[in-house]
């Protein structure tokens, strides 16, 4: 008991109230991509923490973009609103987010605040919004129609038609009806997927040709349009090829099927994050499992699966310009997650006075000693506790005590 009390005191000495300045002190220089993970989805308290931190990063540390775990194409609707005032707040919150937790009160407040911040500022000083997930849900994937036809349309508007590998009519014929692509049974039955049909194979070839043309013509495209339009065309290109790859994996009947699908999703995420990093400092928010540097894992009906997360892929490319701060939490009582045991990391952090707080992981590991405590066991599948064995792969730990009952 005395030893645990001493450990609690050691951690209390290194924990700091959470604000942007405390997070910045975790790094020798501000990272180009600063990622804040969450251990569960759908909790407004965690999104409130995200919003407060983003405001401070914008106002005090020069961050210009927030990227969240939401459909990258729907995110364009939000970005047009916060940047240019296109649409209304109600329309944007309804149409601009994917996943069931999208139109939450904190997301609405984030969009409202960003539009108000940009209202009277010159274009070059405005902050931007991005979704960085693919047009995917756990139950399936969207048709590649929107991304593929938008890419073709951009190139057709800026280039000699003779350079394009196909017409819009060819794409429409090969795509067919969208319900072929969104067939709900395809997630569990690869035989119901259209992803390896003759038409899908031809679309993959045409998509690659369109992407090659986009790259080859970059100087002309930038001169003929604008950097924003060119970046949007690149987003449509990544999304079209990513969706076609995902659908191809859905039609696979081998044991590697789900691993390939999970990997394809995080590769799409990584591509979008790397593109945002080219534009300037960005703040990223998603599940810890998509942002961590080590391999992600989950157990599904066919057994355990492992794949490289978007954070691992981005970190491999950006090195020290990628920063990852993991969030841990104490209770989600409405989901049966009660006060953490005192011999877990969450239990030790739960005894601290500051809420929320941030802790430097190396000093936390030193305070925990060796061997480190065993990971907390979650009583609810939707919450992933912090693994003390991974403290050397994160740049910081944010702790939030309690999730209020919704």
CSV table of C-alpha atoms in Angstrom, one decimal:
chain,number,residue,atom,x,y,z
A,1,UNK,CA,0.0,0.0,0.0
A,2,UNK,CA,2.8,2.4,0.9
A,3,UNK,CA,4.5,1.6,-2.5
A,4,UNK,CA,1.3,2.5,-4.4
A,5,UNK,CA,0.9,5.7,-2.5
A,6,UNK,CA,4.5,6.7,-3.4
A,7,UNK,CA,3.8,5.9,-7.1
A,8,UNK,CA,0.6,8.1,-7.0
A,9,UNK,CA,2.7,10.9,-5.5
A,10,UNK,CA,5.3,10.6,-8.1
A,11,UNK,CA,2.7,10.8,-10.9
A,12,UNK,CA,1.0,13.8,-9.3
A,13,UNK,CA,4.4,15.5,-9.4
A,14,UNK,CA,4.6,15.1,-13.2
A,15,UNK,CA,1.0,15.6,-14.3
A,16,UNK,CA,-0.1,19.0,-15.6
A,17,UNK,CA,-3.5,20.6,-16.2
A,18,UNK,CA,-4.3,20.1,-19.9
A,19,UNK,CA,-3.9,23.0,-22.2
A,20,UNK,CA,-2.1,23.6,-25.5
A,21,UNK,CA,1.0,24.9,-23.9
A,22,UNK,CA,1.4,21.8,-21.8
A,23,UNK,CA,1.0,19.6,-24.9
A,24,UNK,CA,3.6,21.7,-26.8
A,25,UNK,CA,6.1,21.2,-24.0
A,26,UNK,CA,6.0,17.5,-24.8
A,27,UNK,CA,7.9,18.2,-28.1
A,28,UNK,CA,11.2,19.8,-29.0
A,29,UNK,CA,9.4,21.6,-31.8
A,30,UNK,CA,5.7,21.8,-32.8
A,31,UNK,CA,4.9,18.7,-34.9
A,32,UNK,CA,3.5,19.3,-38.4
A,33,UNK,CA,0.7,16.7,-37.5
A,34,UNK,CA,-0.3,16.7,-33.9
A,35,UNK,CA,-2.7,13.7,-33.3
A,36,UNK,CA,-4.9,13.4,-30.2
A,37,UNK,CA,-6.4,9.9,-29.9
A,38,UNK,CA,-9.5,8.8,-28.0
A,39,UNK,CA,-10.1,5.4,-26.5
A,40,UNK,CA,-13.8,5.2,-27.3
A,41,UNK,CA,-16.2,6.9,-29.7
A,42,UNK,CA,-19.4,8.9,-29.1
A,43,UNK,CA,-18.5,10.6,-25.9
A,44,UNK,CA,-19.2,14.4,-26.0
A,45,UNK,CA,-16.8,15.1,-23.1
A,46,UNK,CA,-13.9,13.9,-25.2
A,47,UNK,CA,-15.0,16.0,-28.1
A,48,UNK,CA,-15.2,19.0,-25.8
A,49,UNK,CA,-11.6,18.4,-24.8
A,50,UNK,CA,-10.7,18.2,-28.5
A,51,UNK,CA,-12.5,21.5,-29.3
A,52,UNK,CA,-10.8,23.4,-26.4
A,53,UNK,CA,-7.4,22.2,-27.4
A,54,UNK,CA,-7.9,23.0,-31.0
A,55,UNK,CA,-8.9,26.6,-30.2
A,56,UNK,CA,-5.8,27.1,-28.2
A,57,UNK,CA,-3.6,25.6,-30.9
A,58,UNK,CA,-5.1,27.9,-33.5
A,59,UNK,CA,-4.9,31.1,-31.4
A,60,UNK,CA,-1.5,30.5,-29.7
A,61,UNK,CA,0.5,28.0,-31.8
A,62,UNK,CA,-0.4,28.6,-35.5
A,63,UNK,CA,-2.3,25.4,-36.3
A,64,UNK,CA,-4.6,26.0,-39.3
A,65,UNK,CA,-6.5,22.7,-39.9
A,66,UNK,CA,-8.4,20.2,-37.9
A,67,UNK,CA,-8.8,16.7,-39.3
A,68,UNK,CA,-11.2,14.2,-37.7
A,69,UNK,CA,-12.2,10.6,-38.2
A,70,UNK,CA,-15.0,11.2,-40.7
A,71,UNK,CA,-15.7,10.8,-44.4
A,72,UNK,CA,-13.1,12.8,-46.4
A,73,UNK,CA,-15.7,13.7,-49.1
A,74,UNK,CA,-18.4,14.7,-46.7
A,75,UNK,CA,-15.7,16.8,-45.0
A,76,UNK,CA,-15.6,19.0,-48.1
A,77,UNK,CA,-19.1,20.2,-47.2
A,78,UNK,CA,-17.9,21.4,-43.8
A,79,UNK,CA,-14.8,23.0,-45.2
A,80,UNK,CA,-16.7,25.0,-47.8
A,81,UNK,CA,-18.9,26.3,-45.0
A,82,UNK,CA,-16.2,27.2,-42.5
A,83,UNK,CA,-14.0,28.7,-45.2
A,84,UNK,CA,-16.4,30.4,-47.6
A,85,UNK,CA,-19.8,30.4,-45.7
A,86,UNK,CA,-21.4,28.0,-48.2
A,87,UNK,CA,-24.7,26.5,-46.9
A,88,UNK,CA,-26.1,26.8,-43.4
A,89,UNK,CA,-24.9,25.4,-40.1
A,90,UNK,CA,-27.9,23.0,-39.9
A,91,UNK,CA,-27.3,21.6,-43.5
A,92,UNK,CA,-23.6,21.2,-42.9
A,93,UNK,CA,-23.9,19.4,-39.6
A,94,UNK,CA,-26.5,17.1,-41.2
A,95,UNK,CA,-24.5,16.3,-44.4
A,96,UNK,CA,-20.9,16.9,-43.5
A,97,UNK,CA,-20.1,14.1,-41.0
A,98,UNK,CA,-20.1,10.3,-41.3
A,99,UNK,CA,-20.5,7.7,-38.7
A,100,UNK,CA,-23.4,7.7,-36.1
A,101,UNK,CA,-21.7,10.1,-33.8
A,102,UNK,CA,-21.2,12.8,-36.5
A,103,UNK,CA,-24.0,15.3,-35.8
A,104,UNK,CA,-23.2,15.7,-32.1
A,105,UNK,CA,-23.4,19.0,-30.1
A,106,UNK,CA,-19.6,19.3,-29.9
A,107,UNK,CA,-19.2,18.8,-33.6
A,108,UNK,CA,-21.8,21.4,-34.3
A,109,UNK,CA,-20.0,23.8,-31.9
A,110,UNK,CA,-16.7,23.2,-33.6
A,111,UNK,CA,-18.2,24.1,-37.0
A,112,UNK,CA,-19.9,27.2,-35.6
A,113,UNK,CA,-16.7,28.4,-34.0
A,114,UNK,CA,-14.6,27.8,-37.0
A,115,UNK,CA,-17.0,29.8,-39.2
A,116,UNK,CA,-17.1,32.6,-36.7
A,117,UNK,CA,-13.3,32.7,-36.5
A,118,UNK,CA,-13.0,32.9,-40.3
A,119,UNK,CA,-15.7,35.4,-40.9
A,120,UNK,CA,-13.7,38.6,-41.2
A,121,UNK,CA,-10.2,37.1,-41.8
A,122,UNK,CA,-8.4,37.2,-45.2
A,123,UNK,CA,-8.3,33.9,-47.0
A,124,UNK,CA,-4.7,33.1,-46.2
A,125,UNK,CA,-5.4,33.3,-42.4
A,126,UNK,CA,-8.6,31.1,-42.4
A,127,UNK,CA,-8.6,27.8,-40.6
A,128,UNK,CA,-9.7,24.7,-42.4
A,129,UNK,CA,-11.7,21.5,-41.7
A,130,UNK,CA,-11.0,18.0,-43.1
A,131,UNK,CA,-12.4,14.5,-42.7
A,132,UNK,CA,-9.6,12.0,-43.2
A,133,UNK,CA,-11.4,8.7,-43.2
A,134,UNK,CA,-12.5,7.1,-46.4
A,135,UNK,CA,-16.2,6.9,-47.4
A,136,UNK,CA,-16.5,3.8,-45.3
A,137,UNK,CA,-18.6,2.4,-42.5
A,138,UNK,CA,-18.1,-0.8,-40.5
A,139,UNK,CA,-21.0,-2.3,-42.6
A,140,UNK,CA,-19.5,-1.5,-46.0
A,141,UNK,CA,-18.2,1.1,-48.4
A,142,UNK,CA,-19.6,3.7,-50.7
A,143,UNK,CA,-19.6,3.5,-54.5
A,144,UNK,CA,-16.5,5.0,-56.1
A,145,UNK,CA,-18.8,7.0,-58.4
A,146,UNK,CA,-18.5,10.4,-56.6
A,147,UNK,CA,-14.7,10.4,-56.3
A,148,UNK,CA,-14.0,8.9,-59.8
A,149,UNK,CA,-16.4,11.2,-61.7
A,150,UNK,CA,-15.2,14.3,-59.8
A,151,UNK,CA,-11.6,13.4,-60.7
A,152,UNK,CA,-12.5,12.9,-64.4
A,153,UNK,CA,-14.6,16.1,-64.4
A,154,UNK,CA,-11.7,18.1,-63.1
A,155,UNK,CA,-9.2,16.8,-65.6
A,156,UNK,CA,-11.8,17.2,-68.5
A,157,UNK,CA,-12.2,20.9,-67.5
A,158,UNK,CA,-8.5,21.7,-67.5
A,159,UNK,CA,-7.0,19.4,-70.2
A,160,UNK,CA,-7.3,18.5,-73.8
A,161,UNK,CA,-9.9,15.7,-74.0
A,162,UNK,CA,-7.5,13.6,-76.1
A,163,UNK,CA,-5.3,13.2,-73.1
A,164,UNK,CA,-8.0,11.5,-71.0
A,165,UNK,CA,-8.0,7.7,-71.0
A,166,UNK,CA,-11.8,7.5,-71.2
A,167,UNK,CA,-15.0,9.5,-71.4
A,168,UNK,CA,-17.5,10.2,-68.6
A,169,UNK,CA,-19.9,7.9,-70.3
A,170,UNK,CA,-17.4,5.0,-70.1
A,171,UNK,CA,-17.1,5.5,-66.4
A,172,UNK,CA,-20.8,5.6,-65.9
A,173,UNK,CA,-21.3,2.4,-67.9
A,174,UNK,CA,-18.6,0.5,-65.9
A,175,UNK,CA,-19.8,1.8,-62.5
A,176,UNK,CA,-23.4,0.7,-63.1
A,177,UNK,CA,-25.9,1.3,-60.3
A,178,UNK,CA,-24.5,2.4,-56.9
A,179,UNK,CA,-26.4,-0.3,-55.0
A,180,UNK,CA,-24.1,-2.9,-56.7
A,181,UNK,CA,-21.2,-1.4,-54.7
A,182,UNK,CA,-23.1,-0.8,-51.4
A,183,UNK,CA,-24.6,-4.3,-51.2
A,184,UNK,CA,-24.9,-4.8,-47.4
A,185,UNK,CA,-24.3,-8.5,-47.6
A,186,UNK,CA,-20.9,-8.1,-49.2
A,187,UNK,CA,-19.2,-7.3,-45.8
A,188,UNK,CA,-19.8,-10.9,-44.6
A,189,UNK,CA,-20.0,-12.6,-48.0
A,190,UNK,CA,-17.2,-11.8,-50.5
A,191,UNK,CA,-19.3,-13.5,-53.3
A,192,UNK,CA,-21.8,-10.6,-53.0
A,193,UNK,CA,-19.1,-8.0,-53.7
A,194,UNK,CA,-18.6,-6.4,-57.1
A,195,UNK,CA,-15.0,-5.5,-56.3
A,196,UNK,CA,-13.4,-8.2,-58.6
A,197,UNK,CA,-15.8,-8.1,-61.5
A,198,UNK,CA,-14.5,-7.4,-65.0
A,199,UNK,CA,-15.9,-3.8,-64.8
A,200,UNK,CA,-14.2,-3.2,-61.5
A,201,UNK,CA,-10.9,-4.4,-62.8
A,202,UNK,CA,-11.2,-2.0,-65.8
A,203,UNK,CA,-12.2,0.8,-63.5
A,204,UNK,CA,-9.0,0.2,-61.4
A,205,UNK,CA,-6.9,0.5,-64.5
A,206,UNK,CA,-8.7,3.7,-65.6
A,207,UNK,CA,-8.4,5.2,-62.2
A,208,UNK,CA,-4.7,4.7,-62.1
A,209,UNK,CA,-4.4,6.2,-65.6
A,210,UNK,CA,-6.4,9.3,-64.4
A,211,UNK,CA,-4.2,9.6,-61.3
A,212,UNK,CA,-1.1,9.4,-63.5
A,213,UNK,CA,-2.4,12.1,-65.7
A,214,UNK,CA,-3.2,14.3,-62.7
A,215,UNK,CA,0.4,13.9,-61.5
A,216,UNK,CA,2.0,14.4,-65.0
A,217,UNK,CA,0.0,17.6,-65.6
A,218,UNK,CA,0.6,19.2,-62.2
A,219,UNK,CA,2.4,22.4,-63.5
A,220,UNK,CA,-0.4,23.1,-66.0
A,221,UNK,CA,-3.2,22.3,-63.6
A,222,UNK,CA,-1.8,24.6,-61.0
A,223,UNK,CA,-1.5,27.4,-63.5
A,224,UNK,CA,-4.9,26.8,-65.0
A,225,UNK,CA,-6.9,26.5,-61.8
A,226,UNK,CA,-5.9,27.0,-58.2
A,227,UNK,CA,-4.0,25.1,-55.5
A,228,UNK,CA,-7.2,24.4,-53.6
A,229,UNK,CA,-8.8,22.9,-56.7
A,230,UNK,CA,-5.7,20.8,-57.4
A,231,UNK,CA,-5.6,19.6,-53.8
A,232,UNK,CA,-9.3,18.7,-54.1
A,233,UNK,CA,-8.6,16.7,-57.3
A,234,UNK,CA,-5.8,14.8,-55.5
A,235,UNK,CA,-8.3,14.0,-52.7
A,236,UNK,CA,-10.7,12.6,-55.2
A,237,UNK,CA,-7.9,10.6,-56.8
A,238,UNK,CA,-6.8,9.1,-53.5
A,239,UNK,CA,-10.4,8.3,-52.6
A,240,UNK,CA,-11.3,6.7,-56.0
A,241,UNK,CA,-8.2,4.4,-56.0
A,242,UNK,CA,-8.6,3.7,-52.3
A,243,UNK,CA,-12.3,2.7,-52.6
A,244,UNK,CA,-11.6,0.5,-55.6
A,245,UNK,CA,-8.8,-1.2,-53.6
A,246,UNK,CA,-11.2,-1.7,-50.6
A,247,UNK,CA,-13.9,-3.2,-52.8
A,248,UNK,CA,-11.3,-5.5,-54.4
A,249,UNK,CA,-10.4,-6.7,-50.9
A,250,UNK,CA,-14.1,-7.2,-50.0
A,251,UNK,CA,-14.4,-9.7,-52.8
A,252,UNK,CA,-11.4,-11.7,-51.6
A,253,UNK,CA,-12.4,-15.1,-50.1
A,254,UNK,CA,-8.9,-15.8,-48.6
A,255,UNK,CA,-8.0,-15.7,-44.9
A,256,UNK,CA,-6.2,-12.4,-45.5
A,257,UNK,CA,-9.5,-10.6,-46.5
A,258,UNK,CA,-10.2,-8.6,-43.3
A,259,UNK,CA,-6.6,-7.8,-42.8
A,260,UNK,CA,-6.4,-6.3,-46.3
A,261,UNK,CA,-9.6,-4.3,-45.8
A,262,UNK,CA,-8.4,-2.9,-42.5
A,263,UNK,CA,-5.1,-2.1,-43.9
A,264,UNK,CA,-6.6,-0.4,-47.0
A,265,UNK,CA,-8.7,1.8,-44.8
A,266,UNK,CA,-5.8,3.1,-42.7
A,267,UNK,CA,-3.7,3.5,-45.8
A,268,UNK,CA,-6.4,5.8,-47.2
A,269,UNK,CA,-6.4,7.7,-43.9
A,270,UNK,CA,-2.6,8.0,-44.0
A,271,UNK,CA,-2.6,9.4,-47.5
A,272,UNK,CA,-5.1,12.1,-46.5
A,273,UNK,CA,-3.1,13.0,-43.4
A,274,UNK,CA,0.2,13.3,-45.4
A,275,UNK,CA,-1.6,15.6,-47.9
A,276,UNK,CA,-2.8,17.8,-45.1
A,277,UNK,CA,0.8,17.9,-43.7
A,278,UNK,CA,2.0,19.4,-47.0
A,279,UNK,CA,-0.5,22.3,-46.4
A,280,UNK,CA,0.8,23.2,-43.0
A,281,UNK,CA,0.4,22.4,-39.3
A,282,UNK,CA,-2.7,20.3,-38.6
A,283,UNK,CA,-4.4,18.9,-35.5
A,284,UNK,CA,-5.8,15.4,-35.9
A,285,UNK,CA,-8.5,13.6,-33.8
A,286,UNK,CA,-9.5,9.9,-34.1
A,287,UNK,CA,-9.5,6.7,-32.2
A,288,UNK,CA,-6.2,5.8,-30.6
A,289,UNK,CA,-6.0,2.6,-32.7
A,290,UNK,CA,-5.9,4.7,-35.9
A,291,UNK,CA,-3.2,7.1,-34.6
A,292,UNK,CA,-0.8,4.8,-32.7
A,293,UNK,CA,2.7,4.0,-33.9
A,294,UNK,CA,2.6,0.3,-33.1
A,295,UNK,CA,0.5,-2.2,-35.0
A,296,UNK,CA,-3.3,-2.1,-34.4
A,297,UNK,CA,-5.1,-5.3,-33.5
A,298,UNK,CA,-8.6,-6.5,-33.0
A,299,UNK,CA,-10.4,-9.9,-32.6
A,300,UNK,CA,-13.1,-10.7,-35.1
A,301,UNK,CA,-15.1,-13.8,-35.9
A,302,UNK,CA,-12.2,-15.4,-37.8
A,303,UNK,CA,-9.7,-14.7,-35.0
A,304,UNK,CA,-7.1,-11.9,-34.1
A,305,UNK,CA,-6.2,-9.4,-36.9
A,306,UNK,CA,-3.2,-7.1,-37.1
A,307,UNK,CA,-2.5,-4.2,-39.4
A,308,UNK,CA,-0.5,-1.0,-39.5
A,309,UNK,CA,-2.4,2.0,-38.4
A,310,UNK,CA,-2.6,5.4,-40.2
A,311,UNK,CA,-0.4,6.8,-37.4
A,312,UNK,CA,2.2,4.1,-37.9
A,313,UNK,CA,2.3,4.8,-41.7
A,314,UNK,CA,2.4,8.6,-41.2
A,315,UNK,CA,5.0,8.4,-38.4
A,316,UNK,CA,7.3,6.3,-40.7
A,317,UNK,CA,7.2,9.0,-43.3
A,318,UNK,CA,7.3,12.1,-41.1
A,319,UNK,CA,9.4,11.0,-38.2
A,320,UNK,CA,9.5,13.7,-35.5
A,321,UNK,CA,7.1,15.9,-37.4
A,322,UNK,CA,4.3,13.5,-36.3
A,323,UNK,CA,3.2,13.7,-32.7
A,324,UNK,CA,0.8,11.3,-31.0
A,325,UNK,CA,-0.9,12.0,-27.7
A,326,UNK,CA,-3.1,9.1,-26.5
A,327,UNK,CA,-6.2,9.7,-24.3
A,328,UNK,CA,-7.1,7.5,-21.4
A,329,UNK,CA,-10.1,7.8,-19.2
A,330,UNK,CA,-11.5,6.7,-15.9
A,331,UNK,CA,-15.2,5.9,-16.1
A,332,UNK,CA,-18.0,5.5,-18.6
A,333,UNK,CA,-20.7,4.4,-16.1
A,334,UNK,CA,-23.5,4.4,-18.6
A,335,UNK,CA,-21.6,1.6,-20.4
A,336,UNK,CA,-20.7,-0.3,-17.3
A,337,UNK,CA,-17.1,1.0,-17.1
A,338,UNK,CA,-16.7,1.9,-13.4
A,339,UNK,CA,-13.9,3.3,-11.3
A,340,UNK,CA,-10.6,1.9,-12.6
A,341,UNK,CA,-8.7,-0.5,-10.2
A,342,UNK,CA,-6.0,1.3,-8.3
A,343,UNK,CA,-3.2,-0.9,-9.6
A,344,UNK,CA,-3.8,0.1,-13.2
A,345,UNK,CA,-2.4,3.2,-15.0
A,346,UNK,CA,-6.0,4.6,-15.2
A,347,UNK,CA,-6.5,3.9,-11.5
A,348,UNK,CA,-3.3,5.8,-10.6
A,349,UNK,CA,-4.2,8.8,-12.8
A,350,UNK,CA,-7.8,8.7,-11.5
A,351,UNK,CA,-6.5,9.7,-8.0
A,352,UNK,CA,-4.9,13.0,-9.4
A,353,UNK,CA,-6.6,16.3,-8.7
A,354,UNK,CA,-6.4,17.8,-12.2
A,355,UNK,CA,-9.1,16.9,-14.7
A,356,UNK,CA,-8.2,16.7,-17.5
A,357,UNK,CA,-4.4,16.5,-17.2
A,358,UNK,CA,-1.5,15.6,-19.4
A,359,UNK,CA,1.5,13.5,-18.5
A,360,UNK,CA,4.9,12.9,-20.2
A,361,UNK,CA,5.0,9.2,-21.0
A,362,UNK,CA,8.7,8.7,-20.2
A,363,UNK,CA,8.3,10.2,-16.8
A,364,UNK,CA,5.1,8.2,-16.3
A,365,UNK,CA,6.9,5.0,-17.1
A,366,UNK,CA,9.7,5.9,-14.7
A,367,UNK,CA,7.2,6.5,-11.9
A,368,UNK,CA,5.4,3.2,-12.6
A,369,UNK,CA,8.7,1.3,-12.3
A,370,UNK,CA,9.4,-2.2,-13.6
A,371,UNK,CA,7.5,-4.3,-14.2
A,372,UNK,CA,4.8,-2.0,-15.3
A,373,UNK,CA,1.2,-2.6,-14.2
A,374,UNK,CA,-1.0,-4.9,-16.4
A,375,UNK,CA,-3.4,-3.2,-18.7
A,376,UNK,CA,-6.8,-2.5,-17.4
A,377,UNK,CA,-9.5,-5.0,-18.6
A,378,UNK,CA,-12.5,-3.3,-20.2
A,379,UNK,CA,-15.9,-4.5,-19.3
A,380,UNK,CA,-17.3,-2.9,-22.5
A,381,UNK,CA,-16.1,-3.8,-26.0
A,382,UNK,CA,-16.3,-0.1,-27.1
A,383,UNK,CA,-13.6,1.1,-24.8
A,384,UNK,CA,-9.9,0.3,-25.3
A,385,UNK,CA,-7.8,0.9,-22.1
A,386,UNK,CA,-4.3,2.3,-22.3
A,387,UNK,CA,-1.5,-0.4,-22.5
A,388,UNK,CA,1.3,0.6,-20.2
A,389,UNK,CA,3.7,-1.5,-22.3
A,390,UNK,CA,3.2,1.0,-25.2
A,391,UNK,CA,4.2,4.2,-23.3
A,392,UNK,CA,7.5,4.4,-25.2
A,393,UNK,CA,5.5,4.8,-28.5
A,394,UNK,CA,3.4,7.8,-27.5
A,395,UNK,CA,4.5,11.4,-27.0
A,396,UNK,CA,2.0,12.2,-24.3
A,397,UNK,CA,-1.0,10.9,-22.3
A,398,UNK,CA,-4.1,12.9,-21.7
A,399,UNK,CA,-6.3,11.7,-18.9
A,400,UNK,CA,-10.0,12.5,-18.5
A,401,UNK,CA,-11.7,11.2,-15.3
A,402,UNK,CA,-15.4,10.7,-16.0
A,403,UNK,CA,-17.8,10.5,-19.0
A,404,UNK,CA,-21.1,12.1,-18.0
A,405,UNK,CA,-24.2,10.1,-18.7
A,406,UNK,CA,-25.6,11.3,-22.0
